[in-house]
PDB file of C-alpha atoms in Angstrom:
ATOM      1  CA  UNK A1147     -34.643  74.065 -39.537  1.00 83.00           C
ATOM      2  CA  UNK A1148     -31.672  74.359 -42.062  1.00 92.00           C
ATOM      3  CA  UNK A1149     -31.785  78.034 -43.907  1.00 94.00           C
ATOM      4  CA  UNK A1150     -31.540  78.824 -47.352  1.00 97.00           C
ATOM      5  CA  UNK A1151     -28.332  82.021 -47.578  1.00 96.00           C
ATOM      6  CA  UNK A1152     -27.682  84.037 -50.565  1.00 95.00           C
ATOM      7  CA  UNK A1153     -24.552  86.854 -49.219  1.00 95.00           C
ATOM      8  CA  UNK A1154     -25.923  87.549 -45.881  1.00 96.00           C
ATOM      9  CA  UNK A1155     -23.159  88.153 -43.923  1.00 97.00           C
ATOM     10  CA  UNK A1156     -22.304  87.708 -39.972  1.00 97.00           C
ATOM     11  CA  UNK A1157     -24.182  85.336 -40.129  1.00 98.00           C
ATOM     12  CA  UNK A1158     -24.318  84.177 -36.198  1.00 97.00           C
ATOM     13  CA  UNK A1159     -21.873  86.342 -34.420  1.00 97.00           C
ATOM     14  CA  UNK A1160     -20.997  86.159 -31.468  1.00 97.00           C
ATOM     15  CA  UNK A1161     -23.435  83.260 -31.347  1.00 98.00           C
ATOM     16  CA  UNK A1162     -23.159  81.175 -28.031  1.00 97.00           C
ATOM     17  CA  UNK A1163     -25.495  78.135 -28.311  1.00 95.00           C
ATOM     18  CA  UNK A1164     -27.225  76.157 -30.849  1.00 96.00           C
ATOM     19  CA  UNK A1165     -26.797  75.117 -33.654  1.00 97.00           C
ATOM     20  CA  UNK A1166     -26.790  76.698 -37.608  1.00 98.00           C
ATOM     21  CA  UNK A1167     -27.437  74.325 -40.302  1.00 98.00           C
ATOM     22  CA  UNK A1168     -27.292  76.143 -43.111  1.00 98.00           C
ATOM     23  CA  UNK A1169     -27.595  75.700 -47.426  1.00 98.00           C
ATOM     24  CA  UNK A1170     -26.010  77.750 -49.958  1.00 97.00           C
ATOM     25  CA  UNK A1171     -23.878  80.141 -49.853  1.00 97.00           C
ATOM     26  CA  UNK A1172     -23.095  82.804 -46.778  1.00 98.00           C
ATOM     27  CA  UNK A1173     -21.912  86.100 -47.105  1.00 97.00           C
ATOM     28  CA  UNK A1174     -18.468  87.565 -45.418  1.00 98.00           C
ATOM     29  CA  UNK A1175     -17.517  86.801 -41.899  1.00 98.00           C
ATOM     30  CA  UNK A1176     -19.526  83.664 -40.996  1.00 98.00           C
ATOM     31  CA  UNK A1177     -19.123  82.784 -37.373  1.00 98.00           C
ATOM     32  CA  UNK A1178     -16.855  86.435 -36.733  1.00 98.00           C
ATOM     33  CA  UNK A1179     -16.687  85.991 -32.737  1.00 98.00           C
ATOM     34  CA  UNK A1180     -18.599  82.798 -32.055  1.00 98.00           C
ATOM     35  CA  UNK A1181     -18.488  81.924 -28.710  1.00 97.00           C
ATOM     36  CA  UNK A1182     -20.146  78.433 -28.732  1.00 97.00           C
ATOM     37  CA  UNK A1183     -22.359  77.561 -31.216  1.00 98.00           C
ATOM     38  CA  UNK A1184     -22.512  75.098 -33.512  1.00 98.00           C
ATOM     39  CA  UNK A1185     -22.546  76.078 -37.477  1.00 98.00           C
ATOM     40  CA  UNK A1186     -22.670  73.509 -40.072  1.00 98.00           C
ATOM     41  CA  UNK A1187     -22.962  74.593 -44.175  1.00 98.00           C
ATOM     42  CA  UNK A1188     -23.399  72.627 -47.157  1.00 98.00           C
ATOM     43  CA  UNK A1189     -21.735  75.326 -49.707  1.00 98.00           C
ATOM     44  CA  UNK A1190     -19.071  77.520 -50.020  1.00 98.00           C
ATOM     45  CA  UNK A1191     -18.226  79.747 -47.682  1.00 98.00           C
ATOM     46  CA  UNK A1192     -16.775  83.641 -48.381  1.00 98.00           C
ATOM     47  CA  UNK A1193     -14.069  85.023 -46.168  1.00 98.00           C
ATOM     48  CA  UNK A1194     -13.739  85.735 -43.214  1.00 98.00           C
ATOM     49  CA  UNK A1195     -14.766  82.363 -41.682  1.00 98.00           C
ATOM     50  CA  UNK A1196     -14.284  82.271 -37.867  1.00 98.00           C
ATOM     51  CA  UNK A1197     -12.812  85.599 -37.836  1.00 98.00           C
ATOM     52  CA  UNK A1198     -11.774  86.160 -34.177  1.00 97.00           C
ATOM     53  CA  UNK A1199     -14.384  82.984 -32.905  1.00 98.00           C
ATOM     54  CA  UNK A1200     -13.740  82.229 -29.381  1.00 97.00           C
ATOM     55  CA  UNK A1201     -15.626  78.722 -28.877  1.00 98.00           C
ATOM     56  CA  UNK A1202     -17.608  75.980 -31.432  1.00 98.00           C
ATOM     57  CA  UNK A1203     -17.455  74.787 -34.363  1.00 98.00           C
ATOM     58  CA  UNK A1204     -18.087  75.367 -37.771  1.00 98.00           C
ATOM     59  CA  UNK A1205     -17.976  72.407 -40.440  1.00 98.00           C
ATOM     60  CA  UNK A1206     -18.068  73.414 -44.537  1.00 98.00           C
ATOM     61  CA  UNK A1207     -19.305  70.529 -46.824  1.00 98.00           C
ATOM     62  CA  UNK A1208     -17.183  72.332 -49.843  1.00 98.00           C
ATOM     63  CA  UNK A1209     -14.833  75.471 -49.954  1.00 98.00           C
ATOM     64  CA  UNK A1210     -14.463  78.517 -47.370  1.00 98.00           C
ATOM     65  CA  UNK A1211     -12.353  81.869 -48.926  1.00 98.00           C
ATOM     66  CA  UNK A1212      -9.200  84.139 -47.834  1.00 98.00           C
ATOM     67  CA  UNK A1213      -8.906  85.069 -44.378  1.00 98.00           C
ATOM     68  CA  UNK A1214     -10.383  81.549 -42.409  1.00 98.00           C
ATOM     69  CA  UNK A1215      -9.990  81.510 -38.255  1.00 98.00           C
ATOM     70  CA  UNK A1216      -8.239  84.796 -38.786  1.00 98.00           C
ATOM     71  CA  UNK A1217      -7.236  85.257 -35.010  1.00 97.00           C
ATOM     72  CA  UNK A1218      -9.547  82.914 -33.348  1.00 97.00           C
ATOM     73  CA  UNK A1219      -8.905  82.622 -30.387  1.00 96.00           C
ATOM     74  CA  UNK A1220     -10.315  78.340 -28.938  1.00 97.00           C
ATOM     75  CA  UNK A1221     -13.123  76.705 -30.765  1.00 98.00           C
ATOM     76  CA  UNK A1222     -12.578  74.297 -34.826  1.00 98.00           C
ATOM     77  CA  UNK A1223     -13.589  74.687 -38.228  1.00 98.00           C
ATOM     78  CA  UNK A1224     -13.505  71.416 -40.396  1.00 98.00           C
ATOM     79  CA  UNK A1225     -13.902  72.469 -43.999  1.00 98.00           C
ATOM     80  CA  UNK A1226     -13.769  69.394 -46.821  1.00 98.00           C
ATOM     81  CA  UNK A1227     -12.512  71.051 -49.102  1.00 98.00           C
ATOM     82  CA  UNK A1228     -10.081  73.806 -49.943  1.00 98.00           C
ATOM     83  CA  UNK A1229      -8.868  77.829 -48.076  1.00 98.00           C
ATOM     84  CA  UNK A1230      -7.871  80.944 -49.701  1.00 98.00           C
ATOM     85  CA  UNK A1231      -5.164  82.995 -49.022  1.00 98.00           C
ATOM     86  CA  UNK A1232      -3.780  83.786 -45.308  1.00 98.00           C
ATOM     87  CA  UNK A1233      -6.087  80.996 -43.302  1.00 98.00           C
ATOM     88  CA  UNK A1234      -5.443  80.863 -40.149  1.00 98.00           C
ATOM     89  CA  UNK A1235      -3.169  83.963 -39.424  1.00 97.00           C
ATOM     90  CA  UNK A1236      -2.613  85.459 -36.035  1.00 96.00           C
ATOM     91  CA  UNK A1237      -4.093  81.974 -34.376  1.00 97.00           C
ATOM     92  CA  UNK A1238      -3.208  82.248 -30.333  1.00 95.00           C
ATOM     93  CA  UNK A1239      -3.910  80.020 -28.059  1.00 94.00           C
ATOM     94  CA  UNK A1240      -3.964  80.276 -24.534  1.00 90.00           C
ATOM     95  CA  UNK A1241      -3.663  78.177 -21.179  1.00 88.00           C
ATOM     96  CA  UNK A1242      -5.596  75.246 -22.372  1.00 90.00           C
ATOM     97  CA  UNK A1243      -7.879  76.561 -24.685  1.00 94.00           C
ATOM     98  CA  UNK A1244      -6.247  76.202 -28.569  1.00 96.00           C
ATOM     99  CA  UNK A1245      -8.177  76.863 -31.598  1.00 98.00           C
ATOM    100  CA  UNK A1246      -7.626  73.885 -34.616  1.00 98.00           C
ATOM    101  CA  UNK A1247      -8.554  74.624 -37.969  1.00 98.00           C
ATOM    102  CA  UNK A1248      -8.984  71.299 -40.170  1.00 98.00           C
ATOM    103  CA  UNK A1249      -8.906  72.157 -43.923  1.00 98.00           C
ATOM    104  CA  UNK A1250      -9.327  68.694 -46.051  1.00 98.00           C
ATOM    105  CA  UNK A1251      -7.916  69.995 -50.094  1.00 98.00           C
ATOM    106  CA  UNK A1252      -5.514  72.999 -50.173  1.00 98.00           C
ATOM    107  CA  UNK A1253      -4.633  75.934 -48.534  1.00 98.00           C
ATOM    108  CA  UNK A1254      -3.755  79.221 -50.379  1.00 97.00           C
ATOM    109  CA  UNK A1255      -0.116  81.110 -49.942  1.00 97.00           C
ATOM    110  CA  UNK A1256       0.517  83.323 -46.696  1.00 97.00           C
ATOM    111  CA  UNK A1257      -0.847  79.665 -44.684  1.00 98.00           C
ATOM    112  CA  UNK A1258      -0.638  80.302 -40.857  1.00 97.00           C
ATOM    113  CA  UNK A1259       1.498  84.364 -41.088  1.00 95.00           C
ATOM    114  CA  UNK A1260       1.986  85.400 -37.690  1.00 94.00           C
ATOM    115  CA  UNK A1261       1.013  82.439 -36.172  1.00 96.00           C
ATOM    116  CA  UNK A1262       1.423  82.377 -32.478  1.00 94.00           C
ATOM    117  CA  UNK A1263      -0.374  79.662 -31.212  1.00 96.00           C
ATOM    118  CA  UNK A1264      -2.951  76.582 -32.173  1.00 97.00           C
ATOM    119  CA  UNK A1265      -3.578  74.021 -34.904  1.00 98.00           C
ATOM    120  CA  UNK A1266      -3.587  74.092 -38.723  1.00 98.00           C
ATOM    121  CA  UNK A1267      -4.354  70.984 -40.408  1.00 98.00           C
ATOM    122  CA  UNK A1268      -3.462  70.861 -44.366  1.00 98.00           C
ATOM    123  CA  UNK A1269      -5.300  67.583 -45.968  1.00 98.00           C
ATOM    124  CA  UNK A1270      -4.230  67.871 -49.089  1.00 97.00           C
ATOM    125  CA  UNK A1271      -7.026  65.995 -50.439  1.00 97.00           C
ATOM    126  CA  UNK A1272      -7.387  66.168 -54.087  1.00 95.00           C
ATOM    127  CA  UNK A1273      -3.810  67.950 -54.394  1.00 94.00           C
ATOM    128  CA  UNK A1274      -1.892  66.560 -57.881  1.00 90.00           C
ATOM    129  CA  UNK A1275       0.818  63.900 -56.990  1.00 88.00           C
ATOM    130  CA  UNK A1276       3.886  65.905 -56.310  1.00 88.00           C
ATOM    131  CA  UNK A1277       2.693  69.328 -55.303  1.00 93.00           C
ATOM    132  CA  UNK A1278       2.351  70.342 -52.071  1.00 95.00           C
ATOM    133  CA  UNK A1279      -0.803  71.594 -50.122  1.00 97.00           C
ATOM    134  CA  UNK A1280       0.147  74.951 -49.602  1.00 97.00           C
ATOM    135  CA  UNK A1281       0.994  78.526 -51.592  1.00 96.00           C
ATOM    136  CA  UNK A1282       3.604  80.530 -51.214  1.00 95.00           C
ATOM    137  CA  UNK A1283       5.169  81.869 -47.988  1.00 94.00           C
ATOM    138  CA  UNK A1284       3.514  79.389 -45.527  1.00 96.00           C
ATOM    139  CA  UNK A1285       3.792  80.008 -41.878  1.00 95.00           C
ATOM    140  CA  UNK A1286       5.732  83.218 -42.856  1.00 93.00           C
ATOM    141  CA  UNK A1287       6.191  84.882 -38.920  1.00 91.00           C
ATOM    142  CA  UNK A1288       5.010  82.051 -37.271  1.00 92.00           C
ATOM    143  CA  UNK A1289       6.307  82.116 -33.140  1.00 89.00           C
ATOM    144  CA  UNK A1290       4.033  80.237 -32.473  1.00 93.00           C
ATOM    145  CA  UNK A1291       1.620  76.795 -32.683  1.00 95.00           C
ATOM    146  CA  UNK A1292       1.673  73.994 -35.353  1.00 97.00           C
ATOM    147  CA  UNK A1293       0.853  73.550 -39.160  1.00 98.00           C
ATOM    148  CA  UNK A1294       0.493  69.854 -39.954  1.00 98.00           C
ATOM    149  CA  UNK A1295       0.993  68.804 -43.672  1.00 98.00           C
ATOM    150  CA  UNK A1296      -0.049  65.845 -45.029  1.00 98.00           C
ATOM    151  CA  UNK A1297       2.170  65.594 -47.727  1.00 97.00           C
ATOM    152  CA  UNK A1298       5.224  64.086 -48.994  1.00 94.00           C
ATOM    153  CA  UNK A1299       6.517  67.324 -50.812  1.00 92.00           C
ATOM    154  CA  UNK A1300       7.593  70.480 -48.766  1.00 94.00           C
ATOM    155  CA  UNK A1301       7.185  73.451 -50.205  1.00 91.00           C
ATOM    156  CA  UNK A1302       9.666  74.934 -51.355  1.00 89.00           C
ATOM    157  CA  UNK A1303      10.332  78.532 -49.603  1.00 91.00           C
ATOM    158  CA  UNK A1304       9.772  77.900 -45.908  1.00 93.00           C
ATOM    159  CA  UNK A1305      10.830  81.178 -44.216  1.00 89.00           C
ATOM    160  CA  UNK A1306      13.734  80.552 -41.559  1.00 87.00           C
ATOM    161  CA  UNK A1307      11.860  81.299 -38.656  1.00 86.00           C
ATOM    162  CA  UNK A1308       9.934  77.776 -39.535  1.00 93.00           C
ATOM    163  CA  UNK A1309      11.846  74.082 -39.132  1.00 94.00           C
ATOM    164  CA  UNK A1310       9.375  71.286 -40.785  1.00 96.00           C
ATOM    165  CA  UNK A1311      10.202  67.570 -39.707  1.00 96.00           C
ATOM    166  CA  UNK A1312       8.293  64.297 -40.149  1.00 97.00           C
ATOM    167  CA  UNK A1313       5.876  63.969 -37.891  1.00 97.00           C
ATOM    168  CA  UNK A1314       6.746  61.212 -35.347  1.00 97.00           C
ATOM    169  CA  UNK A1315       3.882  59.110 -33.183  1.00 96.00           C
ATOM    170  CA  UNK A1316       3.448  61.460 -30.758  1.00 96.00           C
ATOM    171  CA  UNK A1317       2.884  64.312 -33.267  1.00 97.00           C
ATOM    172  CA  UNK A1318       0.041  61.614 -35.210  1.00 97.00           C
ATOM    173  CA  UNK A1319      -0.921  61.159 -31.647  1.00 97.00           C
ATOM    174  CA  UNK A1320      -1.731  64.757 -30.286  1.00 96.00           C
ATOM    175  CA  UNK A1321      -4.113  65.432 -33.735  1.00 97.00           C
ATOM    176  CA  UNK A1322      -5.353  61.898 -34.206  1.00 97.00           C
ATOM    177  CA  UNK A1323      -8.671  63.179 -31.983  1.00 97.00           C
ATOM    178  CA  UNK A1324      -8.808  65.953 -35.493  1.00 98.00           C
ATOM    179  CA  UNK A1325      -8.196  63.626 -38.094  1.00 98.00           C
ATOM    180  CA  UNK A1326     -11.691  61.415 -36.400  1.00 98.00           C
ATOM    181  CA  UNK A1327     -13.471  64.059 -36.264  1.00 98.00           C
ATOM    182  CA  UNK A1328     -13.236  65.278 -39.116  1.00 98.00           C
ATOM    183  CA  UNK A1329     -13.643  61.209 -40.638  1.00 98.00           C
ATOM    184  CA  UNK A1330     -17.024  61.554 -38.735  1.00 98.00           C
ATOM    185  CA  UNK A1331     -18.222  64.915 -40.443  1.00 98.00           C
ATOM    186  CA  UNK A1332     -17.528  64.042 -44.033  1.00 98.00           C
ATOM    187  CA  UNK A1333     -18.117  60.546 -43.639  1.00 97.00           C
ATOM    188  CA  UNK A1334     -14.460  59.153 -44.280  1.00 97.00           C
ATOM    189  CA  UNK A1335     -12.033  56.261 -43.713  1.00 96.00           C
ATOM    190  CA  UNK A1336      -8.860  57.686 -41.737  1.00 95.00           C
ATOM    191  CA  UNK A1337      -6.694  54.512 -42.688  1.00 94.00           C
ATOM    192  CA  UNK A1338      -7.763  54.574 -46.318  1.00 95.00           C
ATOM    193  CA  UNK A1339      -8.326  57.786 -46.703  1.00 96.00           C
ATOM    194  CA  UNK A1340      -6.149  60.556 -44.374  1.00 97.00           C
ATOM    195  CA  UNK A1341      -2.889  57.755 -44.820  1.00 94.00           C
ATOM    196  CA  UNK A1342       0.775  58.567 -45.965  1.00 94.00           C
ATOM    197  CA  UNK A1343       3.343  61.659 -44.391  1.00 96.00           C
ATOM    198  CA  UNK A1344       2.773  64.153 -42.796  1.00 98.00           C
ATOM    199  CA  UNK A1345       5.045  66.657 -41.744  1.00 98.00           C
ATOM    200  CA  UNK A1346       4.831  69.326 -38.858  1.00 98.00           C
ATOM    201  CA  UNK A1347       6.328  73.062 -39.593  1.00 97.00           C
ATOM    202  CA  UNK A1348       6.539  74.945 -35.960  1.00 95.00           C
ATOM    203  CA  UNK A1349       8.444  78.019 -34.690  1.00 92.00           C
ATOM    204  CA  UNK A1350      13.124  77.788 -36.242  1.00 87.00           C
ATOM    205  CA  UNK A1351      13.973  78.028 -32.300  1.00 76.00           C
ATOM    206  CA  UNK A1352      16.718  80.796 -34.104  1.00 72.00           C
ATOM    207  CA  UNK A1353      14.224  82.850 -35.038  1.00 61.00           C
ATOM    208  CA  UNK A1354      14.122  86.317 -34.404  1.00 57.00           C
ATOM    209  CA  UNK A1355      10.710  86.500 -34.025  1.00 56.00           C
ATOM    210  CA  UNK A1356      10.485  84.144 -30.761  1.00 53.00           C
ATOM    211  CA  UNK A1357      12.331  86.547 -28.544  1.00 52.00           C
ATOM    212  CA  UNK A1358      10.407  88.705 -29.926  1.00 53.00           C
ATOM    213  CA  UNK A1359       6.686  87.867 -29.304  1.00 50.00           C
ATOM    214  CA  UNK A1360       7.037  85.385 -26.747  1.00 49.00           C
ATOM    215  CA  UNK A1361       9.027  85.456 -23.215  1.00 47.00           C
ATOM    216  CA  UNK A1362      10.777  81.895 -22.043  1.00 47.00           C
ATOM    217  CA  UNK A1363      11.054  81.584 -18.513  1.00 43.00           C
ATOM    218  CA  UNK A1364      14.643  81.132 -17.444  1.00 44.00           C
ATOM    219  CA  UNK A1365      16.228  82.317 -21.217  1.00 44.00           C
ATOM    220  CA  UNK A1366      18.401  84.828 -21.820  1.00 41.00           C
TER     221      UNK A1366
END
């Protein structure tokens, strides 16, 4: 049964099963430590959506505030609209468990700060022509994972530890399941609505952060 919410924090915190259909605006930490449940929100979320979640899915038919997906270790978050500052910071992956944060609109500054793993996908829906779909300092301290941006214009201030290139067919194959799921959730057409150019951001092989945070077998 759908529940109307207004500022309640920690909804479904740590839940391992079940469906939580919500309408309205929940408080901070929606789905924090989520461990397998499914949350669907018809409205806007506040800060720390999916904080440190392990598994499950959070779907937001609106925008989300700052620090969405903070330190998430598994599961997926789909946001139809925009995300605030520091989305996806400290994301990490282990083995076959790869968290994913898909943002339909624009993300604020410090997207993917200190990212260690997982996938962040920003689709730029509604962005002004020629504008990058992210704010300043995207990928600062990044040492793992991937950030995919649907854009013709890269951010002008990418830090030295981030390498950017146009997405290949293989890159698109890897993110295709997330694009399909996004379209299913928000009733879009992938070809019509999500076409265009995609860039991939990844840790620069020469970055000093690589050796600080990642042990590389067979490398000095």
